[in-house]
Coordinates of C-alpha atoms and ligand atoms in Angstrom, one line a residue:
X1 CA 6.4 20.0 -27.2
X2 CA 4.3 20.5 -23.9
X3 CA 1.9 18.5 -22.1
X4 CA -1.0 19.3 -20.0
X5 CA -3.0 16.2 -18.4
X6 CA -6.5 17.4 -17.0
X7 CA -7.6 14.5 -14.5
X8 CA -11.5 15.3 -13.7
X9 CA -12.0 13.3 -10.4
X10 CA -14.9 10.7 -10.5
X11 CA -16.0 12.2 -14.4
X12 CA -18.3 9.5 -15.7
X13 CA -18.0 8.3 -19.9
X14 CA -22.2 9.1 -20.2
X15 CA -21.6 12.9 -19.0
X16 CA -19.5 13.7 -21.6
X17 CA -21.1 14.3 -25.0
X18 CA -18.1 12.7 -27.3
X19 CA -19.3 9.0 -25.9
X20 CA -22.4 10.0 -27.0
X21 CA -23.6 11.0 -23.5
X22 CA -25.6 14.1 -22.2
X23 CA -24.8 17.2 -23.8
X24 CA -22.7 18.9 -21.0
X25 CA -19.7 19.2 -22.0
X26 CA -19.0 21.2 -25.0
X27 CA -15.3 21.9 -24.4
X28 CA -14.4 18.3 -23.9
X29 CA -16.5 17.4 -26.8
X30 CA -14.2 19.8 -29.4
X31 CA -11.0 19.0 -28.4
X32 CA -12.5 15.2 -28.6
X33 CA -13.2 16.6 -32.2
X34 CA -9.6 17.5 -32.8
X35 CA -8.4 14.3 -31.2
X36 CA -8.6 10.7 -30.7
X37 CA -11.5 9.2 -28.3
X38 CA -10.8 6.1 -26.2
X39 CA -14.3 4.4 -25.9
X40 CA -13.1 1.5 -23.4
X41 CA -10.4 3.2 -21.7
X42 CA -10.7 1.6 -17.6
X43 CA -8.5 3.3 -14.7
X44 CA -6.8 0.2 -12.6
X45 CA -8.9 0.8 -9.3
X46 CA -11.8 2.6 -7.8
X47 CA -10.2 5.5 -5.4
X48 CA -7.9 8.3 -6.1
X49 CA -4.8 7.8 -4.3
X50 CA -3.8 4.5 -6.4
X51 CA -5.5 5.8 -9.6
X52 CA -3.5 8.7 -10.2
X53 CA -0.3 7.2 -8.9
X54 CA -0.9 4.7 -12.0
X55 CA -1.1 7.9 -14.2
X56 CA 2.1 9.1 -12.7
X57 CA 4.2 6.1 -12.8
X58 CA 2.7 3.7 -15.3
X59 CA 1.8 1.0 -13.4
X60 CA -0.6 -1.3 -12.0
X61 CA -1.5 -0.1 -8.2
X62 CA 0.0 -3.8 -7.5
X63 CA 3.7 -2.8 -9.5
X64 CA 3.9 0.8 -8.1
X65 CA 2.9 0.1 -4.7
X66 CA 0.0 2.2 -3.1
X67 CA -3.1 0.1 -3.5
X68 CA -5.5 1.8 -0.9
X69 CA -6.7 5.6 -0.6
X70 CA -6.3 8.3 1.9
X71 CA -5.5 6.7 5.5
X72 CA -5.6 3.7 4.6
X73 CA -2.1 4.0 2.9
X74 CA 0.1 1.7 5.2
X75 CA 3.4 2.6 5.8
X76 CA 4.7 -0.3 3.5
X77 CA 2.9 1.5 0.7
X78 CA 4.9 4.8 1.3
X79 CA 8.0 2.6 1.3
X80 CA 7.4 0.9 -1.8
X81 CA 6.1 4.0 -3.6
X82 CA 9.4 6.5 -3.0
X83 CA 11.1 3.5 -4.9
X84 CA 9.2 4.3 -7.9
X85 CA 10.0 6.7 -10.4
X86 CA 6.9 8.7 -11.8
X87 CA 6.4 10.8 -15.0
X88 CA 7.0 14.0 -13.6
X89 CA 10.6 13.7 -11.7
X90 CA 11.9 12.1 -15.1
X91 CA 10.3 15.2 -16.9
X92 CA 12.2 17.6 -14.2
X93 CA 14.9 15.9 -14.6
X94 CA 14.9 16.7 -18.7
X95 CA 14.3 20.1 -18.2
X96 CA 10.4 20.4 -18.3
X97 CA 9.2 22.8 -16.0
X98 CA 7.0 20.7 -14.0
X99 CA 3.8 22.1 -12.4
X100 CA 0.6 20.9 -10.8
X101 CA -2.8 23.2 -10.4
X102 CA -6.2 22.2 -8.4
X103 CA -6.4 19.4 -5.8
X104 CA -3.3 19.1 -4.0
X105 CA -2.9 15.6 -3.0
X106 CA 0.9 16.1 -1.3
X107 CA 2.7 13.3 -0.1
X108 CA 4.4 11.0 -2.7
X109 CA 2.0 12.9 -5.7
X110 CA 4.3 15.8 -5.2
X111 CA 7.3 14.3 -6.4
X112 CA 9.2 15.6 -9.7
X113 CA 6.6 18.9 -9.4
X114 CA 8.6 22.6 -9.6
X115 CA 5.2 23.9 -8.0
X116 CA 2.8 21.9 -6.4
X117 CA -0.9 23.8 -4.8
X118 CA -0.8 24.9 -1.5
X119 CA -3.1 23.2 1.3
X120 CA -4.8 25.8 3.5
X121 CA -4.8 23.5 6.6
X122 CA -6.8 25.7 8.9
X123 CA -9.7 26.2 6.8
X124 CA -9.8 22.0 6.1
X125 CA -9.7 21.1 9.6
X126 CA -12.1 23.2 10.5
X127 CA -14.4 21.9 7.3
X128 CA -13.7 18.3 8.5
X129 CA -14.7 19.0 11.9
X130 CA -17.8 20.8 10.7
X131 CA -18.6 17.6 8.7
X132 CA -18.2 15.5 11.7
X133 CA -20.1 17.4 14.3
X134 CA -22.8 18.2 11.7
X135 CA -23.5 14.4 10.6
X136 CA -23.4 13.7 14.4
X137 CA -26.4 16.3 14.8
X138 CA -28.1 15.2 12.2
X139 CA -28.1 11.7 13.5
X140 CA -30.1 13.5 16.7
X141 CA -32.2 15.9 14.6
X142 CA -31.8 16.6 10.7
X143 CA -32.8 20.6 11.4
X144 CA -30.0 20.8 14.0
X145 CA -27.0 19.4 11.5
X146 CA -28.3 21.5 8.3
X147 CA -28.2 24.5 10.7
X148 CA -24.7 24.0 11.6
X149 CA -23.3 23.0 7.6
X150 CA -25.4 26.1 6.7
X151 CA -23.9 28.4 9.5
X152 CA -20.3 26.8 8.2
X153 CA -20.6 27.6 5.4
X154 CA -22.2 31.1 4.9
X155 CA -19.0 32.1 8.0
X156 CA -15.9 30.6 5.8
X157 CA -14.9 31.3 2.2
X158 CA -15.5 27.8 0.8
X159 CA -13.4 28.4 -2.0
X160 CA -9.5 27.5 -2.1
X161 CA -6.6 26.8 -4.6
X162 CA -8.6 24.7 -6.2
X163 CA -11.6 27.4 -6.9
X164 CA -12.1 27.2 -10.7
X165 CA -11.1 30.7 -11.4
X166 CA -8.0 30.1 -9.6
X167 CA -7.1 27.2 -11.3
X168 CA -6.8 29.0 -14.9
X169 CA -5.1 32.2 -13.2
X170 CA -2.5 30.0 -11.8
X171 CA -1.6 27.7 -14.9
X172 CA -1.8 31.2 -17.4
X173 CA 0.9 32.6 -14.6
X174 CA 2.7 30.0 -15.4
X175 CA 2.3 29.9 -18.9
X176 CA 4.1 32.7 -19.2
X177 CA 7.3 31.7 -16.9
X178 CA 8.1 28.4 -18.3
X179 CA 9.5 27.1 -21.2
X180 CA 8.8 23.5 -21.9
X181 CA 6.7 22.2 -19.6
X182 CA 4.6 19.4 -18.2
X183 CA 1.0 20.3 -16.1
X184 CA -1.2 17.8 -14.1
X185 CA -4.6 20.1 -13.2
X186 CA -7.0 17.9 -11.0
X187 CA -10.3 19.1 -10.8
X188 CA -12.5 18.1 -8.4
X189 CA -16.0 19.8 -9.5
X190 CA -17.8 16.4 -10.2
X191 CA -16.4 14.5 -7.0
X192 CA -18.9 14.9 -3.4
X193 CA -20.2 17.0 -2.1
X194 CA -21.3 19.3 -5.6
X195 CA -20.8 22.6 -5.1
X196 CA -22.4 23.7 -8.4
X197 CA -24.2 27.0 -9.9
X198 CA -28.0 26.6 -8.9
X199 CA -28.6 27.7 -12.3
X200 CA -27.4 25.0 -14.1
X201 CA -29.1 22.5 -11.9
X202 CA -32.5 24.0 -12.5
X203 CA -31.5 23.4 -15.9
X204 CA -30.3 20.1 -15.6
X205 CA -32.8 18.6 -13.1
X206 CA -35.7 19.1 -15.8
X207 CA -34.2 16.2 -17.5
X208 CA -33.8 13.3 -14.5
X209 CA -37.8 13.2 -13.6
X210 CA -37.8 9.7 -14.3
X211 CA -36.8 8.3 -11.4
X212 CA -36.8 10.1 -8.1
X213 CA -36.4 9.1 -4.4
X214 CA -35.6 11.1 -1.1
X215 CA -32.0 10.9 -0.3
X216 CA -33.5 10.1 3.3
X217 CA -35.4 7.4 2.0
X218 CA -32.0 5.7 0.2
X219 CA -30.1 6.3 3.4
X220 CA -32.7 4.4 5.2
X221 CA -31.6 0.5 2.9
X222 CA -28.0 1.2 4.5
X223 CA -27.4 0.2 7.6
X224 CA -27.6 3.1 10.2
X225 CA -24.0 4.3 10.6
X226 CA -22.5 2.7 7.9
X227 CA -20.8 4.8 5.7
X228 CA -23.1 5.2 3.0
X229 CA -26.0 6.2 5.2
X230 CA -23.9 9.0 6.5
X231 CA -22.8 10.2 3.6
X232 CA -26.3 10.7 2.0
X233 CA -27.0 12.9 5.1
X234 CA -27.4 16.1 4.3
X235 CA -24.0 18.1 3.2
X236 CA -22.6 14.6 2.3
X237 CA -23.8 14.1 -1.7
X238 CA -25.5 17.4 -2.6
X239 CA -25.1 21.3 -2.8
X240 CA -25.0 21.6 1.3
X241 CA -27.2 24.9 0.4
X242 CA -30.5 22.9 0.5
X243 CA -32.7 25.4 1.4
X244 CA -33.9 26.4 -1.9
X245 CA -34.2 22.3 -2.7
X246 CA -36.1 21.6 -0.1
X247 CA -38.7 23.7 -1.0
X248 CA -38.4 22.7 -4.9
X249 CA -41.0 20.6 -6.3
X250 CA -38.3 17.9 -6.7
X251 CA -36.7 18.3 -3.3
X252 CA -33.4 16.6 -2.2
X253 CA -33.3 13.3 -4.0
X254 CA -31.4 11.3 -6.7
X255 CA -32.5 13.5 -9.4
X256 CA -31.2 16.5 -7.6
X257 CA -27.7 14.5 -7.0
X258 CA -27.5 13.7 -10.7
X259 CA -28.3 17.3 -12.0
X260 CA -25.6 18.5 -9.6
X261 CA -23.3 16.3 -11.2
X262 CA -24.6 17.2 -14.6
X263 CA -24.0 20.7 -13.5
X264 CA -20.3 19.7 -12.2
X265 CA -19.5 18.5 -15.3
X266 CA -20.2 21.4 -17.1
X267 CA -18.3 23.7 -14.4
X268 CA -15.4 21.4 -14.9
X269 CA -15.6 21.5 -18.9
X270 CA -15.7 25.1 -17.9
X271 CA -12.7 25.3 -16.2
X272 CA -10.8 23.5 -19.2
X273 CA -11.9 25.7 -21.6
X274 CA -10.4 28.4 -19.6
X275 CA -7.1 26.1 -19.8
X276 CA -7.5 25.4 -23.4
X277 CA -8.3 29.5 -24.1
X278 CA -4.9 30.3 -22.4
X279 CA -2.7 28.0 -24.4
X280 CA -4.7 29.5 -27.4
X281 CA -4.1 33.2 -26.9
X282 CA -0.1 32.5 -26.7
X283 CA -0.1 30.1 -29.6
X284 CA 0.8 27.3 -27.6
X285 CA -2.1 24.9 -28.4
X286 CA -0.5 23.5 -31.4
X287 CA 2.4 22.8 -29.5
X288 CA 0.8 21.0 -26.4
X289 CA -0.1 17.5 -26.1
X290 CA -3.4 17.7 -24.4
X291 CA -5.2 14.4 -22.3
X292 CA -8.3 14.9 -20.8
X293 CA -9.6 12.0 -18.8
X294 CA -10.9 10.7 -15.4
X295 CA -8.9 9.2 -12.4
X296 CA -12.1 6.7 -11.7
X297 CA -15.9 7.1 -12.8
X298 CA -18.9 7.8 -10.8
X299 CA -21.7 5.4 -9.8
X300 CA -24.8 7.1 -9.6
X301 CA -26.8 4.6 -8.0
X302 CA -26.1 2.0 -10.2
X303 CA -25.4 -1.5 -8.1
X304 CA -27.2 0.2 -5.3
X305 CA -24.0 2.5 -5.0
X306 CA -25.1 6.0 -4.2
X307 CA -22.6 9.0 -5.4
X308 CA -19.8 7.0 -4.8
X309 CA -16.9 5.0 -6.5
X310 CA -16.5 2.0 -5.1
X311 CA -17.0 -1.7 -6.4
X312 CA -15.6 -2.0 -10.0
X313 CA -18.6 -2.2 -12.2
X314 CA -18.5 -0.4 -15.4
X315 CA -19.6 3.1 -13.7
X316 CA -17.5 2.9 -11.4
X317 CA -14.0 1.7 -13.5
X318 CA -14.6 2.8 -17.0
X319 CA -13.1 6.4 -17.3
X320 CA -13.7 9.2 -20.3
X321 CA -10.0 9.5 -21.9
X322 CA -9.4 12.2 -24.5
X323 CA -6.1 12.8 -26.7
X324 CA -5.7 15.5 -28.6
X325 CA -1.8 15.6 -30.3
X326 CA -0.8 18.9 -31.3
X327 CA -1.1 17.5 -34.7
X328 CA -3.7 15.2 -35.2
X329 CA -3.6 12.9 -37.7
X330 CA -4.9 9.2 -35.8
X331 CA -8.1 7.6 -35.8
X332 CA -11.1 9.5 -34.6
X333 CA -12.2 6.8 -32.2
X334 CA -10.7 3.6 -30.7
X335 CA -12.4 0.8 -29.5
X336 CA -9.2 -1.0 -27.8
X337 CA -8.7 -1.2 -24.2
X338 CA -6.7 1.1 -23.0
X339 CA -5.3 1.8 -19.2
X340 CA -4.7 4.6 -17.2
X341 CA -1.4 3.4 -17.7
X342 CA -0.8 3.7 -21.2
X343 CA -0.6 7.4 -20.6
X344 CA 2.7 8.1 -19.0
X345 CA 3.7 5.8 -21.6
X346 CA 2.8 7.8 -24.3
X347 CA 3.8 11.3 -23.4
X348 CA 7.2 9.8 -23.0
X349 CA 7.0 8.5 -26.6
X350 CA 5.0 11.9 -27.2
X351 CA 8.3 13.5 -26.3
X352 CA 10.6 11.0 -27.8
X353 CA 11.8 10.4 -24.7
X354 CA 10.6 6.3 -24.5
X355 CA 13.8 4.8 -25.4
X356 CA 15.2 5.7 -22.4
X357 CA 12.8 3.1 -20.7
X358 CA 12.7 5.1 -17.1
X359 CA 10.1 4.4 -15.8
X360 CA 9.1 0.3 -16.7
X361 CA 5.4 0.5 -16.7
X362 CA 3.0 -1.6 -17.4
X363 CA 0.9 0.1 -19.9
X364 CA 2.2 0.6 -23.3
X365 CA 2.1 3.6 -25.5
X366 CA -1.2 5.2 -27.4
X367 CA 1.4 6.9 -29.7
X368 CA 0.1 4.4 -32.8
X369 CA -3.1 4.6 -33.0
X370 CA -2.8 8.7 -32.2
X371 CA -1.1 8.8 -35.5
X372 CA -3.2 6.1 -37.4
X373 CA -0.5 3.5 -37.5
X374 CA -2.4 1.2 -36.1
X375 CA -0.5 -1.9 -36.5
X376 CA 2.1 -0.9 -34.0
X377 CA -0.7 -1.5 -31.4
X378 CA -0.8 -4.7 -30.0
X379 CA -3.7 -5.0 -28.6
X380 CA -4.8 -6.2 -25.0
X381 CA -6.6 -9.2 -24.1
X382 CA -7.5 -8.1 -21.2
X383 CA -7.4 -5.0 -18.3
X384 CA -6.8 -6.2 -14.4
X385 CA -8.7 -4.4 -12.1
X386 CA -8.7 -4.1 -8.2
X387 CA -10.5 -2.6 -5.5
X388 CA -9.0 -0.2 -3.2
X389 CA -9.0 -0.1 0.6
X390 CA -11.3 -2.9 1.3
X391 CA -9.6 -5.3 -1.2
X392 CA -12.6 -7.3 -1.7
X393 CA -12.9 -7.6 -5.0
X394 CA -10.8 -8.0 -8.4
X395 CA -11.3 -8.4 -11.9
X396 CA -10.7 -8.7 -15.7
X397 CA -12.5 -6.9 -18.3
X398 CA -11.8 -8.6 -21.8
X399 CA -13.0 -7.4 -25.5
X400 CA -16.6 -8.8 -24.1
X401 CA -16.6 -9.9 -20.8
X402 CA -16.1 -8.5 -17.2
X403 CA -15.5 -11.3 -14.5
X404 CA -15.5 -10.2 -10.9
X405 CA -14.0 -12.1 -7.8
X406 CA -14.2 -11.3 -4.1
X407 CA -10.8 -11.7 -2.9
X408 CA -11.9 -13.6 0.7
X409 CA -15.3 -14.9 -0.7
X410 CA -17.0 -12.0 1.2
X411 CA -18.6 -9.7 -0.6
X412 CA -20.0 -7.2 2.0
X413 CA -18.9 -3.6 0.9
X414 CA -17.3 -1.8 3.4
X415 CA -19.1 1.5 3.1
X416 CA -22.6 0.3 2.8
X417 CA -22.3 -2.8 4.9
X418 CA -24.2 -4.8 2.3
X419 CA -23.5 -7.0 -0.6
X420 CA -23.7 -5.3 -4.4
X421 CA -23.6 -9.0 -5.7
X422 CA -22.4 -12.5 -5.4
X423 CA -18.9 -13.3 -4.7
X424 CA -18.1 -14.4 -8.3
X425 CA -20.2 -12.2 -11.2
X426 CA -19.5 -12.7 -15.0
X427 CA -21.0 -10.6 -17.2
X428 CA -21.9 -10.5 -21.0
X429 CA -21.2 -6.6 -22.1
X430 CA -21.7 -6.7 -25.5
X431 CA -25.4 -8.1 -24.3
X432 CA -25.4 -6.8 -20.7
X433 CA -23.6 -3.0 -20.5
X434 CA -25.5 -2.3 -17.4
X435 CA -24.2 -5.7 -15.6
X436 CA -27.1 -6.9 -14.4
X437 CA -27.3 -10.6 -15.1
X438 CA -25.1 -12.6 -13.4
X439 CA -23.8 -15.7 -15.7
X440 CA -21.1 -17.2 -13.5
X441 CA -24.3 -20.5 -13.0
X442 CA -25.0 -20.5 -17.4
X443 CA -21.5 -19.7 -19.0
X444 CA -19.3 -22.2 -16.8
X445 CA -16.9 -22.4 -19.7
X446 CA -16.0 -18.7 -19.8
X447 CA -15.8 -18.5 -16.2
X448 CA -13.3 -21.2 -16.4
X449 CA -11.4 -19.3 -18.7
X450 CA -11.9 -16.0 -17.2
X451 CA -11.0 -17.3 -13.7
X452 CA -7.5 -18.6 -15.0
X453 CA -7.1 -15.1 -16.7
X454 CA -7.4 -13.2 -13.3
X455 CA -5.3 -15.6 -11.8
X456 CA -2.9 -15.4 -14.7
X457 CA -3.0 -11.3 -15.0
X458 CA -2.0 -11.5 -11.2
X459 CA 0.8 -13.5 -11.2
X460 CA 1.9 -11.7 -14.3
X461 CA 2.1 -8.5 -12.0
X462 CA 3.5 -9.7 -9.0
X463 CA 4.5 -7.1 -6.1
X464 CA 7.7 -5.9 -7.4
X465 CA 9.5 -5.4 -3.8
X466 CA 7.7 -7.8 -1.6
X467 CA 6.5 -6.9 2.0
X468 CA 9.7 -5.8 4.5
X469 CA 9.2 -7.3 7.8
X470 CA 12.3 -5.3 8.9
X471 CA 11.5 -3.2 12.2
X472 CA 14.0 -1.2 11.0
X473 CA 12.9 0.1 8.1
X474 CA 12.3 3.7 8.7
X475 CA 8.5 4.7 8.2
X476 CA 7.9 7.6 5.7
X477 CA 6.4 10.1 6.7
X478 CA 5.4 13.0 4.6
X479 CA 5.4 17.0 6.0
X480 CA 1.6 17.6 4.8
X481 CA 0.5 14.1 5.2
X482 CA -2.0 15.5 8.2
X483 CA -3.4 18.2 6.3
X484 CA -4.1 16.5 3.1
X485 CA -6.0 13.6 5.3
X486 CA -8.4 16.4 6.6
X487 CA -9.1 17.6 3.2
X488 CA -9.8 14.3 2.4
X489 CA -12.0 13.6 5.0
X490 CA -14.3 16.2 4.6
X491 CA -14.7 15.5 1.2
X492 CA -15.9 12.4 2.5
X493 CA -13.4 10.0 2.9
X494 CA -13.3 7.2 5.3
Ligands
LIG1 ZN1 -21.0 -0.3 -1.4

């Protein structure tokens, strides 16, 4: 058997049609058809960086080690990290041919991966300078900085590996020079800034007239240089081509954002099609495990975060997760919670390769209720969650509840240099989905409870090699660290 893991960066449940969303994603929607549908599946954190390394290795961004994103990986991170095995080097190590398409993220995500996408380092330094210099400009006059993104872009090809078409020409090439194999394809088509067919926006944008504002005017309730207000310059959250919006009877505002996401979605969905088409024509579908899911949602303005993914509300947490065995015989939907780190899990019971116990995760796996035997699932009382980089908040998400706790009692975002809420928030989802009443003053009894739960869930996943204070521990330091931090940065990251 094979196994091909599609990790949509920042894809939100409500875009995709099987939860009962918006209609946008056809392709995800089938193969949710043919497979099992996790409604309350959560990722452990709200960045990238520890998100996927939970795919890869099982664990909690506490047990595996890298807890932050981009730069703000500290060199005790990388140590702890190269310590842990992940999914792919045991694969490798079995035989699969091992292979990774879109996004490359480099560093320690390389590891256990036959072929890994190539960075382009020139073109990214160049676009993170061009982001820099054009934010700057725009601070001074908004004409000046949209001339400059606008003369970027129409000078440089703005495509890459991780171009769509690429993406399927790639993994069919490889198709047909591997044997067994395992594939990772991250696709970044719903992550900042959207880069989508105009087309589809014009189509899209017909349907968000309810509510919208000037990104100017959102950018304004931010502090001026904060993160968030620069970001929802121009270039930062939408198509950078705005030329044609700002002339449109909607101009640039929230509702364009959202139909460019809409219109991400359905470029990704695309893209997986074109994946899913491939495995079809050399009859390899019904022999591939496939997982479709999300590394961390979206929040769309939700909380008064704008396009981003920070904080650990449901938008934000809550990821779209899709299994589809290459014979199907499980439950149609499941309402357990599930991780992000049940999934390494189960492709190693997938591949009756679990006995062999290598790589100790924390999440437990799907297998059971993928082949409706239910009873072998024990279910979860409750998911941990943390936030990345700034650390300031943690929390629990039981069968009903979601407590949140800021880890210093401040809970001042780092990116928008404001508060999104008090410094304890307990919420009633069953009642509340949204999160907007804060209970923590009227349910004292569950808070109890729910406090001693976080407090259990963390010693229960204690650091597994504490912090060295040895000086002469030898700092990691990864070949393409440099270049994968400029491609992060101009996609936005801080
Ligand atoms: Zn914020």
């Amino acid at each position: 058997m094979n196994v091909l893991v599609v990790v949509v960066d920042a894809l939100r449940t409500d875009r995709v049609g099987a939860y009962d969303g918006r209609r946008v994603t056809p392709t995800i929607d089938e193969l949710a058809a043919e497979g099992t549908v996790f409604e309350r599946a959560y990722s452990t954190t709200n960045a990238t960086d520890p998100a996927l390394t939970s795919l890869q290795t099982g664990r909690l961004p506490r047990t595996h080690g890298v807890r932050n994103h981009g730069s703000h990986v500290t060199d005790e991170e990388k140590r702890a990290i190269e310590g842990v095995p992940a999914l792919p080097m045991v694969l490798e190590e079995r035989g699969y041919d091992t292979a990774a398409f879109g996004r490359p993220l480099g560093r320690w995500h390389r590891r256990g991966f036959d072929r890994y996408p190539e960075l382009s380092s020139a073109h990214w330094r160049l676009k993170s300078l061009e982001k820099s210099a054009s934010s700057l400009l725009y601070g001074i006059h908004p004409a000046i900085g949209d001339t400059l993104s606008r003369t970027y872009n129409a000078l440089t090809d703005r495509t890459g590996s991780d171009d769509e078409d690429g993406v399927v020409a790639e993994f069919t090439d490889f198709l047909d020079e591997s044997n067994q194999f395992y594939s990772l394809v991250h696709l970044m088509d719903t992550h900042t800034p959207y880069d989508v067919d105009d087309a589809l926006v014009e189509r899209y944008l017909e349907e968000h007239d309810d509510e919208n504002r000037p990104l100017s005017a959102v950018a304004e309730e931010f502090p001026t240089g904060s993160i968030t207000a620069n970001s929802l310059t121009p270039g930062g959250v939408v198509n950078q081509d705005n030329e044609r919006w700002e002339d449109h009877e909607m101009g640039v505002g929230t509702a364009l954002a959202r139909a460019q996401y809409d219109a991400a979605a359905t470029e990704a969905d695309r893209t997986i099609e074109g994946l899913l088409e491939a495995l079809e024509t050399r009859e390899l579908l019904e022999e591939t495990l496939v997982v479709v899911l999300a590394d961390h949602g979206e929040s769309l303005g939700e909380h008064g975060i704008y396009f981003e993914h920070h904080g650990l509300y449901e938008p934000t947490t809550r990821i779209p997760l899709v299994v589809r065995p290459p014979e199907s015989d499980g439950v149609e939907r499941s309402a357990e919670l599930v991780s992000i780190t049940d999934i390494a899990p189960t492709i190693l019971d997938a591949l009756e390769l679990a006995d062999e116990r290598a790589l100790d995760a924390d999440g437990q796996s799907l297998r059971p209720l993928l082949e409706g035997e239910g009873d072998d699932w024990e279910s979860r009382e409750s998911l941990l969650l943390e936030e990345a980089n700034t650390q300031r908040f943690r929390a629990v998400r039981t069968d009903r509840w979601k407590y949140l706790r800021a880890v210093e009692d401040d809970p001042t975002c780092r990116y928008c240099e404001r508060s999104h809420g008090e410094s304890e928030q307990l919420y009633d989802l069953e009642s509340d989905p949204e999160e907007t009443e804060n209970l923590v003053a009227e349910r004292p009894e569950t808070l109890a409870a729910l406090r001693d739960e976080l407090d259990d869930l963390l010693s229960r996943h204690e650091p597994r090699s504490g912090p060295s204070n040895d000086a002469d521990d030898d700092a990691v330091e990864y070949d393409d660290e440099e270049e994968v931090l400029d491609r992060l940065e101009s996609l936005g990251y801080r």
